[in-house]
């Protein structure tokens, strides 16, 4: 691990100001992904600003009847919160399906959203990778791609977003609250938070320099069945090959898919036509622009089957 | 036949000596500014009930602080990337991978390692159960397995659900299936899993 300057943020404003002023600075909360990457010198920040002391670790009811989840709420606490378990079970389920309990005990809500979108070649510092070293090329295209993206990828990067929590947040229509050094705040739909790689795969989200996630807000709960199904190579502590987060109500159905794209994948347009068109058509529409490799085209078939069984077992 | 009088020595004494030498060596390097020019900061950790004021390079992980600076070598470094669980310790009541957190992030925190699990004498019931059920072969993952399993049973008691908890709104049960899922962050390359499960299930009074 390269040396860096470590400091603790005294306040949100202090953290944002230091983040904006210090060249190559990063915030650290749980640190489970960041330190992993720093040990391999894939991440080499010159300064780490520890935000663990900031008062952003509460889950509160919003005026609209939803929940505001502080950026520093640990994954374990979010998944175990009685309101989340009762009203947003797909979120509890998604979090519990990810990582190990040791990691969930440290990992935070905002940190989870900011985990790097990664692939084996991103981790292998001897190989070209446009995400790790922009312009160096993509080793995954034409390489080992079984676990990688089938849709939303580009000619510069086919890495998959590995997280589970964000897939549930996407299907729940969550929004992200962001604050900057001037105290300006903005709300961003989770749908718009993660970016597709295009020709700049090193930029994975919409945050500007100096901006900090302060919370994630869930809208008022809706009467629904909520399901998170994760298909993976082993029963626990593995990334998804395909995951499906579903919220199925009396006259609507929403699905977000994980493990297939550089961000949680969802189509509201296709969802509206699902009841008339059926799941096969829905899945076709969802993956209409897919560009799978020979090794990962099975994910499209797998996703359709998981969607089919989830829909059949849980519809009205 | 000549006999060579040897000083009484055991594995722990050798390890402690090696740790002291390694610490002196790395301190010498950083004092001379050769290692990296890394700055040092102070942090106070409460480890197994004892307070340790340490001066550490900023990039020192909690794991390295425990092993190399405090000399508690019971906590093991396996993968050093949070995948194997050998470095599991209990911080403020929760198990974490000590390799994936900086020591400086734990000012004032209470850390329990395998050395502090039982009191001054004897064994923690989980340690005794691991011995009884022969729940290890090489033993390298064992301190992590034991710290992890002790905190894991507390998590079930606290009502924290897992991936295999059937009813999210009910109290999780101490079933072998729950234990398996909850221990997936601890790898045993010798494959002593069935005996590890037997040991944990005995302590948990699995139902």
Short mmCIF file of C-alpha atoms in Angstrom, two decimals:
data_model
loop_
_atom_site.label_atom_id
_atom_site.label_comp_id
_atom_site.label_asym_id
_atom_site.label_seq_id
_atom_site.Cartn_x
_atom_site.Cartn_y
_atom_site.Cartn_z
CA UNK A 1 0.00 0.00 0.00
CA UNK A 2 1.34 3.43 -0.93
CA UNK A 3 1.69 5.99 1.86
CA UNK A 4 -1.02 8.64 2.23
CA UNK A 5 -2.08 11.41 4.60
CA UNK A 6 -4.76 10.26 7.03
CA UNK A 7 -7.12 12.69 8.73
CA UNK A 8 -10.51 12.62 10.42
CA UNK A 9 -13.29 14.87 9.18
CA UNK A 10 -14.66 17.19 11.86
CA UNK A 11 -17.93 17.84 10.05
CA UNK A 12 -19.64 17.20 6.73
CA UNK A 13 -18.57 20.63 5.54
CA UNK A 14 -15.00 19.98 6.63
CA UNK A 15 -14.97 16.65 4.78
CA UNK A 16 -16.36 18.19 1.59
CA UNK A 17 -13.95 21.13 1.73
CA UNK A 18 -10.93 18.88 2.22
CA UNK A 19 -12.14 16.53 -0.48
CA UNK A 20 -12.46 19.45 -2.90
CA UNK A 21 -9.12 21.09 -1.95
CA UNK A 22 -6.81 18.08 -1.59
CA UNK A 23 -5.47 16.59 -4.80
CA UNK A 24 -6.20 12.88 -5.19
CA UNK A 25 -8.07 12.61 -1.87
CA UNK A 26 -10.68 10.00 -1.04
CA UNK A 27 -13.16 9.51 1.76
CA UNK A 28 -12.92 6.34 3.81
CA UNK A 29 -15.84 4.85 5.75
CA UNK A 30 -15.94 1.03 5.87
CA UNK A 31 -12.92 0.85 3.61
CA UNK A 32 -13.58 -2.76 2.65
CA UNK A 33 -13.29 -2.17 -1.10
CA UNK A 34 -10.95 0.84 -1.03
CA UNK A 35 -8.22 -0.74 1.15
CA UNK A 36 -8.44 -3.96 -0.85
CA UNK A 37 -7.69 -1.96 -4.02
CA UNK A 38 -5.04 0.20 -2.30
CA UNK A 39 -3.08 -2.89 -1.31
CA UNK A 40 -2.83 -3.77 -4.99
CA UNK A 41 -2.03 -0.14 -5.83
CA UNK A 42 -5.06 -0.02 -8.10
CA UNK A 43 -6.24 2.86 -5.93
CA UNK A 44 -3.43 5.21 -4.87
CA UNK A 45 -4.99 8.17 -3.04
CA UNK A 46 -2.58 10.68 -1.54
CA UNK A 47 -4.99 11.51 1.27
CA UNK A 48 -7.70 9.59 3.10
CA UNK A 49 -10.38 11.52 4.94
CA UNK A 50 -12.04 9.35 7.60
CA UNK A 51 -15.75 10.18 7.77
CA UNK A 52 -16.70 7.54 10.34
CA UNK A 53 -17.21 10.17 13.04
CA UNK A 54 -19.86 12.12 11.10
CA UNK A 55 -23.47 11.90 12.35
CA UNK A 56 -24.79 10.17 9.23
CA UNK A 57 -25.60 6.79 10.75
CA UNK A 58 -29.33 7.07 11.40
CA UNK A 59 -32.39 5.69 9.61
CA UNK A 60 -35.30 8.15 9.82
CA UNK A 61 -38.88 8.26 8.60
CA UNK A 62 -39.40 10.97 5.96
CA UNK A 63 -42.35 13.38 5.78
CA UNK A 64 -43.61 11.37 2.80
CA UNK A 65 -43.69 8.18 4.85
CA UNK A 66 -40.54 6.69 3.38
CA UNK A 67 -37.15 6.10 4.99
CA UNK A 68 -34.02 8.20 4.86
CA UNK A 69 -30.96 6.01 5.33
CA UNK A 70 -27.82 7.84 6.48
CA UNK A 71 -24.70 7.37 4.35
CA UNK A 72 -22.85 5.70 7.23
CA UNK A 73 -25.51 3.17 8.21
CA UNK A 74 -23.70 -0.16 8.12
CA UNK A 75 -25.02 -2.81 5.76
CA UNK A 76 -25.77 -5.11 8.71
CA UNK A 77 -27.86 -2.45 10.43
CA UNK A 78 -29.76 -1.52 7.27
CA UNK A 79 -30.62 -5.15 6.51
CA UNK A 80 -31.67 -5.76 10.13
CA UNK A 81 -33.75 -2.60 10.60
CA UNK A 82 -37.30 -3.71 11.47
CA UNK A 83 -38.86 -1.13 9.13
CA UNK A 84 -36.70 -2.25 6.24
CA UNK A 85 -37.43 -5.91 6.93
CA UNK A 86 -41.17 -5.21 7.06
CA UNK A 87 -41.65 -2.62 4.31
CA UNK A 88 -38.67 -3.07 1.98
CA UNK A 89 -37.76 -6.76 2.34
CA UNK A 90 -36.14 -6.80 -1.12
CA UNK A 91 -33.51 -4.44 0.28
CA UNK A 92 -32.80 -6.61 3.34
CA UNK A 93 -32.61 -9.68 1.14
CA UNK A 94 -30.27 -8.07 -1.38
CA UNK A 95 -27.85 -6.87 1.30
CA UNK A 96 -27.86 -10.24 3.05
CA UNK A 97 -27.11 -11.97 -0.26
CA UNK A 98 -23.90 -9.97 -0.66
CA UNK A 99 -20.39 -10.26 0.79
CA UNK A 100 -19.72 -11.92 4.16
CA UNK A 101 -21.00 -10.92 7.59
CA UNK A 102 -17.57 -9.52 8.51
CA UNK A 103 -17.72 -7.20 5.48
CA UNK A 104 -21.37 -6.22 6.01
CA UNK A 105 -20.49 -5.25 9.59
CA UNK A 106 -18.11 -2.60 8.22
CA UNK A 107 -19.53 -1.65 4.83
CA UNK A 108 -21.71 1.46 4.70
CA UNK A 109 -24.68 2.48 2.58
CA UNK A 110 -22.79 5.14 0.61
CA UNK A 111 -19.63 3.08 0.41
CA UNK A 112 -21.59 0.18 -1.03
CA UNK A 113 -22.86 2.44 -3.83
CA UNK A 114 -19.29 3.62 -4.44
CA UNK A 115 -17.66 0.20 -4.64
CA UNK A 116 -15.74 -0.08 -7.89
CA UNK A 117 -17.31 -1.76 -10.88
CA UNK A 118 -14.67 -4.37 -11.48
CA UNK A 119 -13.55 -7.44 -13.37
CA UNK A 120 -10.63 -9.89 -13.06
CA UNK A 121 -8.50 -7.82 -15.46
CA UNK A 122 -9.10 -4.67 -13.42
CA UNK A 123 -7.49 -6.54 -10.52
CA UNK A 124 -4.62 -7.92 -12.62
CA UNK A 125 -2.22 -4.98 -12.77
CA UNK A 126 -0.08 -6.72 -15.41
CA UNK A 127 -2.93 -6.52 -17.95
CA UNK A 128 -4.23 -3.54 -19.89
CA UNK A 129 -7.48 -2.13 -18.47
CA UNK A 130 -9.20 1.08 -19.60
CA UNK A 131 -10.76 1.49 -16.18
CA UNK A 132 -7.48 1.20 -14.29
CA UNK A 133 -5.34 2.93 -16.94
CA UNK A 134 -7.48 4.88 -19.40
CA UNK A 135 -6.48 4.27 -23.01
CA UNK A 136 -4.53 1.08 -22.31
CA UNK A 137 -7.16 -1.24 -23.77
CA UNK A 138 -9.61 -3.83 -22.48
CA UNK A 139 -8.27 -7.30 -21.72
CA UNK A 140 -11.70 -8.70 -20.93
CA UNK A 141 -12.95 -8.29 -24.49
CA UNK A 142 -11.72 -11.48 -26.11
CA UNK A 143 -10.58 -12.72 -22.69
CA UNK A 144 -12.29 -14.59 -19.87
CA UNK A 145 -15.71 -12.99 -19.75
CA UNK A 146 -18.10 -15.48 -18.19
CA UNK A 147 -19.03 -13.21 -15.29
CA UNK A 148 -19.03 -9.94 -17.21
CA UNK A 149 -21.66 -7.63 -18.66
CA UNK A 150 -24.00 -8.67 -21.46
CA UNK A 151 -25.65 -5.27 -21.85
CA UNK A 152 -24.76 -1.61 -21.29
CA UNK A 153 -21.06 -2.35 -21.87
CA UNK A 154 -18.90 -0.58 -24.45
CA UNK A 155 -15.89 -1.28 -26.62
CA UNK A 156 -13.71 0.08 -23.85
CA UNK A 157 -15.10 -1.91 -20.90
CA UNK A 158 -17.37 -4.89 -20.19
CA UNK A 159 -17.08 -4.99 -16.38
CA UNK A 160 -20.23 -5.75 -14.38
CA UNK A 161 -21.54 -3.80 -11.43
CA UNK A 162 -21.01 -6.37 -8.66
CA UNK A 163 -23.22 -5.04 -5.86
CA UNK A 164 -26.56 -6.39 -4.67
CA UNK A 165 -27.83 -3.50 -2.54
CA UNK A 166 -28.08 -1.07 -5.46
CA UNK A 167 -30.15 -3.54 -7.49
CA UNK A 168 -32.78 -3.47 -4.74
CA UNK A 169 -32.51 0.32 -4.40
CA UNK A 170 -33.09 0.61 -8.16
CA UNK A 171 -36.28 -1.44 -8.07
CA UNK A 172 -37.46 0.56 -5.03
CA UNK A 173 -37.00 3.90 -6.90
CA UNK A 174 -34.55 5.18 -4.29
CA UNK A 175 -32.89 8.59 -4.53
CA UNK A 176 -29.41 9.66 -3.43
CA UNK A 177 -28.83 12.87 -1.47
CA UNK A 178 -25.58 14.64 -2.26
CA UNK A 179 -23.88 17.59 -0.58
CA UNK A 180 -20.86 19.70 -1.63
CA UNK A 181 -18.30 21.97 0.01
CA UNK A 182 -20.54 25.04 -0.31
CA UNK A 183 -23.34 23.23 1.49
CA UNK A 184 -25.30 22.92 -1.77
CA UNK A 185 -27.39 19.76 -1.89
CA UNK A 186 -28.98 17.82 -4.69
CA UNK A 187 -31.17 14.76 -5.12
CA UNK A 188 -30.35 12.18 -7.73
CA UNK A 189 -32.42 9.17 -8.73
CA UNK A 190 -30.46 6.00 -8.13
CA UNK A 191 -31.21 5.19 -11.77
CA UNK A 192 -28.98 8.12 -12.76
CA UNK A 193 -26.27 7.63 -10.15
CA UNK A 194 -24.16 4.96 -11.86
CA UNK A 195 -22.90 5.67 -15.37
CA UNK A 196 -22.43 3.35 -18.29
CA UNK A 197 -18.76 3.02 -19.34
CA UNK A 198 -18.93 4.54 -22.83
CA UNK A 199 -15.40 5.69 -23.62
CA UNK A 200 -14.65 6.72 -20.01
CA UNK A 201 -15.05 3.54 -17.93
CA UNK A 202 -12.93 5.04 -15.15
CA UNK A 203 -15.86 7.36 -14.32
CA UNK A 204 -18.43 5.14 -12.66
CA UNK A 205 -20.90 7.57 -11.15
CA UNK A 206 -22.29 11.07 -11.35
CA UNK A 207 -20.51 12.53 -8.28
CA UNK A 208 -18.47 15.69 -8.93
CA UNK A 209 -15.22 16.43 -7.10
CA UNK A 210 -15.95 17.51 -3.55
CA UNK A 211 -19.44 16.00 -3.50
CA UNK A 212 -20.43 13.61 -0.71
CA UNK A 213 -23.38 11.23 -0.43
CA UNK A 214 -25.24 12.05 2.78
CA UNK A 215 -28.19 9.66 2.56
CA UNK A 216 -30.30 7.39 0.40
CA UNK A 217 -34.07 7.84 0.51
CA UNK A 218 -36.69 5.18 -0.05
CA UNK A 219 -40.15 6.33 -1.13
CA UNK A 220 -43.26 5.41 0.84
CA UNK A 221 -43.68 1.63 0.82
CA UNK A 222 -46.20 0.08 -1.57
CA UNK A 223 -48.30 -3.02 -0.95
CA UNK A 224 -46.34 -5.66 -2.80
CA UNK A 225 -44.49 -8.91 -2.74
CA UNK A 226 -40.78 -8.31 -2.79
CA UNK A 227 -38.22 -10.85 -3.87
CA UNK A 228 -34.44 -10.92 -4.36
CA UNK A 229 -33.10 -13.94 -6.19
CA UNK A 230 -29.38 -14.33 -6.68
CA UNK A 231 -27.88 -17.01 -8.91
CA UNK A 232 -24.18 -17.62 -8.30
CA UNK A 233 -21.51 -20.27 -8.56
CA UNK A 234 -21.53 -21.08 -4.86
CA UNK A 235 -24.19 -20.75 -2.19
CA UNK A 236 -22.66 -17.85 -0.27
CA UNK A 237 -20.07 -15.08 -0.52
CA UNK A 238 -19.93 -14.85 -4.32
CA UNK A 239 -20.95 -12.26 -6.89
CA UNK A 240 -24.13 -12.84 -8.86
CA UNK A 241 -24.11 -14.35 -12.31
CA UNK A 242 -27.65 -12.98 -12.48
CA UNK A 243 -29.79 -11.49 -9.75
CA UNK A 244 -33.38 -10.31 -9.89
CA UNK A 245 -34.92 -7.77 -7.54
CA UNK A 246 -38.70 -7.76 -7.87
CA UNK A 247 -41.55 -5.67 -6.47
CA UNK A 248 -44.85 -7.18 -7.58
CA UNK A 249 -48.13 -5.47 -6.69
CA UNK A 250 -51.76 -5.98 -7.61
CA UNK A 251 -51.51 -4.21 -10.94
CA UNK A 252 -47.83 -3.60 -11.45
CA UNK A 253 -44.52 -5.41 -11.53
CA UNK A 254 -41.04 -3.95 -11.32
CA UNK A 255 -37.82 -5.82 -11.94
CA UNK A 256 -34.19 -4.76 -11.67
CA UNK A 257 -31.48 -7.15 -12.80
CA UNK A 258 -28.01 -7.45 -11.30
CA UNK A 259 -24.89 -9.17 -12.64
CA UNK A 260 -25.64 -8.39 -16.27
CA UNK A 261 -24.59 -4.77 -16.80
CA UNK A 262 -22.27 -2.02 -15.53
CA UNK A 263 -25.19 -0.80 -13.38
CA UNK A 264 -28.45 -2.26 -12.05
CA UNK A 265 -30.49 -2.94 -15.20
CA UNK A 266 -34.15 -1.98 -15.47
CA UNK A 267 -36.67 -0.86 -18.10
CA UNK A 268 -39.79 0.92 -16.86
CA UNK A 269 -41.17 0.95 -20.42
CA UNK A 270 -40.93 -2.80 -20.74
CA UNK A 271 -42.48 -3.24 -17.28
CA UNK A 272 -45.62 -1.39 -18.34
CA UNK A 273 -46.18 -3.88 -21.15
CA UNK A 274 -45.35 -6.97 -19.10
CA UNK A 275 -48.90 -7.95 -18.05
CA UNK A 276 -50.09 -7.97 -21.71
CA UNK A 277 -46.92 -9.21 -23.36
CA UNK A 278 -45.72 -11.85 -20.92
CA UNK A 279 -42.29 -12.50 -19.49
CA UNK A 280 -40.58 -13.82 -22.64
CA UNK A 281 -41.34 -10.58 -24.50
CA UNK A 282 -40.46 -8.54 -21.40
CA UNK A 283 -37.08 -10.21 -21.15
CA UNK A 284 -36.50 -9.72 -24.88
CA UNK A 285 -37.21 -6.03 -24.52
CA UNK A 286 -34.96 -5.78 -21.47
CA UNK A 287 -32.05 -7.37 -23.34
CA UNK A 288 -32.85 -5.99 -26.81
CA UNK A 289 -29.49 -4.22 -27.09
CA UNK A 290 -27.42 -6.99 -25.51
CA UNK A 291 -23.91 -7.63 -26.80
CA UNK A 292 -22.94 -10.84 -24.99
CA UNK A 293 -19.74 -12.80 -25.52
CA UNK A 294 -19.75 -16.50 -26.30
CA UNK A 295 -18.90 -17.15 -22.65
CA UNK A 296 -21.63 -15.08 -21.05
CA UNK A 297 -24.60 -15.29 -23.40
CA UNK A 298 -26.06 -17.87 -20.99
CA UNK A 299 -26.84 -14.96 -18.64
CA UNK A 300 -29.63 -13.75 -20.93
CA UNK A 301 -31.32 -17.15 -20.88
CA UNK A 302 -30.73 -17.46 -17.13
CA UNK A 303 -32.20 -14.00 -16.48
CA UNK A 304 -35.32 -14.83 -18.48
CA UNK A 305 -35.83 -18.04 -16.52
CA UNK A 306 -35.40 -16.33 -13.16
CA UNK A 307 -37.78 -13.58 -14.26
CA UNK A 308 -40.28 -16.19 -15.43
CA UNK A 309 -40.28 -18.16 -12.19
CA UNK A 310 -40.32 -15.03 -10.03
CA UNK A 311 -43.29 -13.66 -11.96
CA UNK A 312 -45.23 -16.94 -12.07
CA UNK A 313 -44.76 -17.62 -8.37
CA UNK A 314 -45.62 -14.15 -7.15
CA UNK A 315 -48.14 -12.52 -9.48
CA UNK A 316 -51.50 -11.48 -8.05
CA UNK B 1 27.84 -38.13 23.38
CA UNK B 2 27.73 -34.42 23.91
CA UNK B 3 24.56 -32.85 25.14
CA UNK B 4 23.67 -29.31 24.20
CA UNK B 5 21.92 -27.43 26.97
CA UNK B 6 19.05 -25.53 25.33
CA UNK B 7 17.19 -22.66 26.95
CA UNK B 8 13.53 -23.48 27.52
CA UNK B 9 11.72 -22.20 24.44
CA UNK B 10 8.28 -22.65 22.97
CA UNK B 11 6.63 -21.51 19.74
CA UNK B 12 5.15 -18.37 21.30
CA UNK B 13 8.53 -17.17 22.59
CA UNK B 14 10.06 -17.64 19.15
CA UNK B 15 7.20 -15.76 17.47
CA UNK B 16 7.36 -12.92 19.98
CA UNK B 17 11.09 -12.60 19.39
CA UNK B 18 10.59 -12.55 15.64
CA UNK B 19 7.90 -9.90 15.99
CA UNK B 20 10.15 -7.71 18.09
CA UNK B 21 12.93 -8.04 15.55
CA UNK B 22 10.57 -7.25 12.67
CA UNK B 23 9.21 -4.22 14.49
CA UNK B 24 12.68 -2.93 15.28
CA UNK B 25 13.69 -3.44 11.67
CA UNK B 26 10.68 -1.63 10.21
CA UNK B 27 10.96 1.18 12.76
CA UNK B 28 14.61 1.57 11.84
CA UNK B 29 13.70 1.84 8.19
CA UNK B 30 10.99 4.40 8.66
CA UNK B 31 13.14 6.41 11.10
CA UNK B 32 15.74 6.66 8.36
CA UNK B 33 12.98 7.64 5.93
CA UNK B 34 13.87 4.80 3.60
CA UNK B 35 10.59 2.86 3.61
CA UNK B 36 8.29 5.39 2.04
CA UNK B 37 8.47 8.69 3.80
CA UNK B 38 5.20 7.65 5.40
CA UNK B 39 4.11 9.75 8.34
CA UNK B 40 3.22 8.34 11.71
CA UNK B 41 0.28 9.15 13.94
CA UNK B 42 -0.75 8.02 17.37
CA UNK B 43 -3.78 5.92 18.21
CA UNK B 44 -5.08 4.34 21.38
CA UNK B 45 -6.62 0.89 21.11
CA UNK B 46 -8.21 -1.14 23.89
CA UNK B 47 -7.21 -4.69 23.09
CA UNK B 48 -8.48 -7.52 25.28
CA UNK B 49 -9.09 -5.02 28.06
CA UNK B 50 -5.62 -3.49 27.90
CA UNK B 51 -4.94 0.01 26.61
CA UNK B 52 -2.23 0.37 23.99
CA UNK B 53 -1.00 3.78 22.87
CA UNK B 54 0.69 3.22 19.53
CA UNK B 55 2.62 5.36 17.10
CA UNK B 56 1.95 3.91 13.68
CA UNK B 57 2.51 4.58 10.02
CA UNK B 58 -0.80 5.86 8.74
CA UNK B 59 -1.25 2.91 6.39
CA UNK B 60 -0.93 0.29 9.15
CA UNK B 61 -3.92 -2.03 9.14
CA UNK B 62 -5.53 -3.09 12.40
CA UNK B 63 -4.21 -6.59 11.68
CA UNK B 64 -0.61 -5.41 11.39
CA UNK B 65 -0.98 -3.24 14.49
CA UNK B 66 -2.15 -6.28 16.48
CA UNK B 67 0.50 -8.65 15.18
CA UNK B 68 3.56 -6.53 14.55
CA UNK B 69 3.19 -3.74 17.09
CA UNK B 70 1.30 -5.25 20.03
CA UNK B 71 2.73 -8.74 19.48
CA UNK B 72 -0.61 -10.55 19.48
CA UNK B 73 0.17 -13.06 16.77
CA UNK B 74 -2.88 -15.24 17.39
CA UNK B 75 -4.77 -13.27 14.74
CA UNK B 76 -3.56 -14.56 11.38
CA UNK B 77 -2.89 -12.93 8.04
CA UNK B 78 -4.26 -15.17 5.33
CA UNK B 79 -5.23 -13.47 2.08
CA UNK B 80 -4.92 -9.89 3.46
CA UNK B 81 -7.91 -8.97 1.23
CA UNK B 82 -10.97 -9.85 3.29
CA UNK B 83 -11.67 -13.08 1.48
CA UNK B 84 -10.49 -15.75 3.92
CA UNK B 85 -11.52 -14.51 7.38
CA UNK B 86 -8.31 -15.65 9.13
CA UNK B 87 -7.86 -12.12 10.50
CA UNK B 88 -11.35 -11.90 12.03
CA UNK B 89 -11.43 -9.99 15.33
CA UNK B 90 -14.30 -8.54 17.33
CA UNK B 91 -14.43 -4.72 17.43
CA UNK B 92 -17.00 -3.09 19.70
CA UNK B 93 -18.91 -6.38 19.71
CA UNK B 94 -18.89 -6.96 15.95
CA UNK B 95 -16.65 -9.28 13.96
CA UNK B 96 -14.70 -7.66 11.17
CA UNK B 97 -11.77 -8.42 8.86
CA UNK B 98 -8.88 -6.69 10.63
CA UNK B 99 -6.90 -6.67 7.35
CA UNK B 100 -9.40 -4.33 5.67
CA UNK B 101 -9.41 -1.53 8.19
CA UNK B 102 -6.76 0.96 9.29
CA UNK B 103 -5.63 0.96 12.91
CA UNK B 104 -6.04 4.75 12.99
CA UNK B 105 -9.75 4.30 12.25
CA UNK B 106 -10.18 2.61 15.64
CA UNK B 107 -9.26 5.29 18.16
CA UNK B 108 -10.71 4.19 21.51
CA UNK B 109 -12.33 1.06 20.08
CA UNK B 110 -12.52 -2.18 22.08
CA UNK B 111 -10.86 -5.02 20.19
CA UNK B 112 -11.12 -8.67 21.21
CA UNK B 113 -8.69 -11.13 19.67
CA UNK B 114 -8.35 -14.86 20.16
CA UNK B 115 -5.94 -14.16 23.04
CA UNK B 116 -8.62 -12.26 24.94
CA UNK B 117 -11.64 -14.44 24.27
CA UNK B 118 -11.30 -16.49 27.43
CA UNK B 119 -10.34 -14.76 30.66
CA UNK B 120 -6.80 -14.98 31.95
CA UNK B 121 -7.04 -18.75 32.41
CA UNK B 122 -8.77 -21.57 30.70
CA UNK B 123 -10.63 -21.63 27.44
CA UNK B 124 -13.69 -19.99 26.02
CA UNK B 125 -16.42 -22.64 25.49
CA UNK B 126 -15.93 -22.25 21.74
CA UNK B 127 -12.22 -22.96 22.05
CA UNK B 128 -12.97 -26.04 24.14
CA UNK B 129 -15.52 -27.23 21.58
CA UNK B 130 -13.03 -26.80 18.72
CA UNK B 131 -10.54 -28.97 20.61
CA UNK B 132 -13.18 -31.55 21.50
CA UNK B 133 -14.44 -31.86 17.92
CA UNK B 134 -11.00 -31.70 16.31
CA UNK B 135 -12.25 -28.69 14.34
CA UNK B 136 -8.96 -27.92 12.62
CA UNK B 137 -6.04 -29.51 10.88
CA UNK B 138 -3.26 -27.00 10.22
CA UNK B 139 -4.88 -24.50 12.59
CA UNK B 140 -4.13 -21.39 10.56
CA UNK B 141 -7.76 -20.35 10.13
CA UNK B 142 -8.75 -21.40 13.64
CA UNK B 143 -8.45 -18.12 15.55
CA UNK B 144 -10.50 -16.42 12.85
CA UNK B 145 -13.05 -19.24 12.87
CA UNK B 146 -13.41 -19.05 16.65
CA UNK B 147 -13.66 -15.24 16.89
CA UNK B 148 -16.09 -15.27 14.00
CA UNK B 149 -18.30 -18.00 15.46
CA UNK B 150 -18.48 -16.36 18.90
CA UNK B 151 -19.61 -13.04 17.39
CA UNK B 152 -21.89 -14.91 14.97
CA UNK B 153 -23.88 -16.48 17.81
CA UNK B 154 -24.28 -13.02 19.34
CA UNK B 155 -25.63 -11.77 15.99
CA UNK B 156 -28.28 -14.48 15.96
CA UNK B 157 -29.14 -13.60 19.56
CA UNK B 158 -29.45 -9.93 18.55
CA UNK B 159 -31.96 -10.90 15.85
CA UNK B 160 -29.78 -10.04 12.86
CA UNK B 161 -31.14 -11.99 9.88
CA UNK B 162 -29.09 -13.85 7.27
CA UNK B 163 -29.48 -14.87 3.64
CA UNK B 164 -31.08 -18.18 4.69
CA UNK B 165 -33.43 -16.77 7.36
CA UNK B 166 -36.83 -17.86 6.10
CA UNK B 167 -39.01 -15.29 7.79
CA UNK B 168 -37.35 -11.87 7.87
CA UNK B 169 -39.79 -10.65 10.50
CA UNK B 170 -39.21 -13.52 12.94
CA UNK B 171 -36.28 -14.16 15.25
CA UNK B 172 -33.55 -16.07 13.42
CA UNK B 173 -32.94 -19.61 14.67
CA UNK B 174 -29.69 -21.31 15.59
CA UNK B 175 -29.96 -23.98 12.91
CA UNK B 176 -26.92 -25.65 11.28
CA UNK B 177 -28.05 -24.07 8.00
CA UNK B 178 -27.91 -20.59 9.56
CA UNK B 179 -24.46 -21.31 10.99
CA UNK B 180 -23.13 -22.47 7.60
CA UNK B 181 -24.35 -19.35 5.83
CA UNK B 182 -23.16 -16.99 8.54
CA UNK B 183 -19.68 -18.56 8.60
CA UNK B 184 -19.13 -18.24 4.83
CA UNK B 185 -16.60 -15.46 5.38
CA UNK B 186 -14.19 -17.91 7.01
CA UNK B 187 -12.37 -20.29 4.71
CA UNK B 188 -10.66 -23.50 5.89
CA UNK B 189 -8.30 -24.82 3.24
CA UNK B 190 -7.88 -28.08 5.16
CA UNK B 191 -11.61 -28.60 4.81
CA UNK B 192 -12.36 -29.12 8.49
CA UNK B 193 -15.81 -27.63 7.96
CA UNK B 194 -17.90 -30.53 9.24
CA UNK B 195 -16.00 -30.58 12.54
CA UNK B 196 -16.09 -26.78 12.78
CA UNK B 197 -19.86 -26.98 12.36
CA UNK B 198 -20.09 -29.67 15.03
CA UNK B 199 -18.12 -27.49 17.44
CA UNK B 200 -20.23 -24.39 16.81
CA UNK B 201 -23.49 -26.33 16.91
CA UNK B 202 -22.56 -27.78 20.27
CA UNK B 203 -21.92 -24.33 21.75
CA UNK B 204 -25.01 -22.81 20.16
CA UNK B 205 -27.26 -25.66 21.24
CA UNK B 206 -28.39 -25.82 17.61
CA UNK B 207 -32.04 -26.54 17.00
#
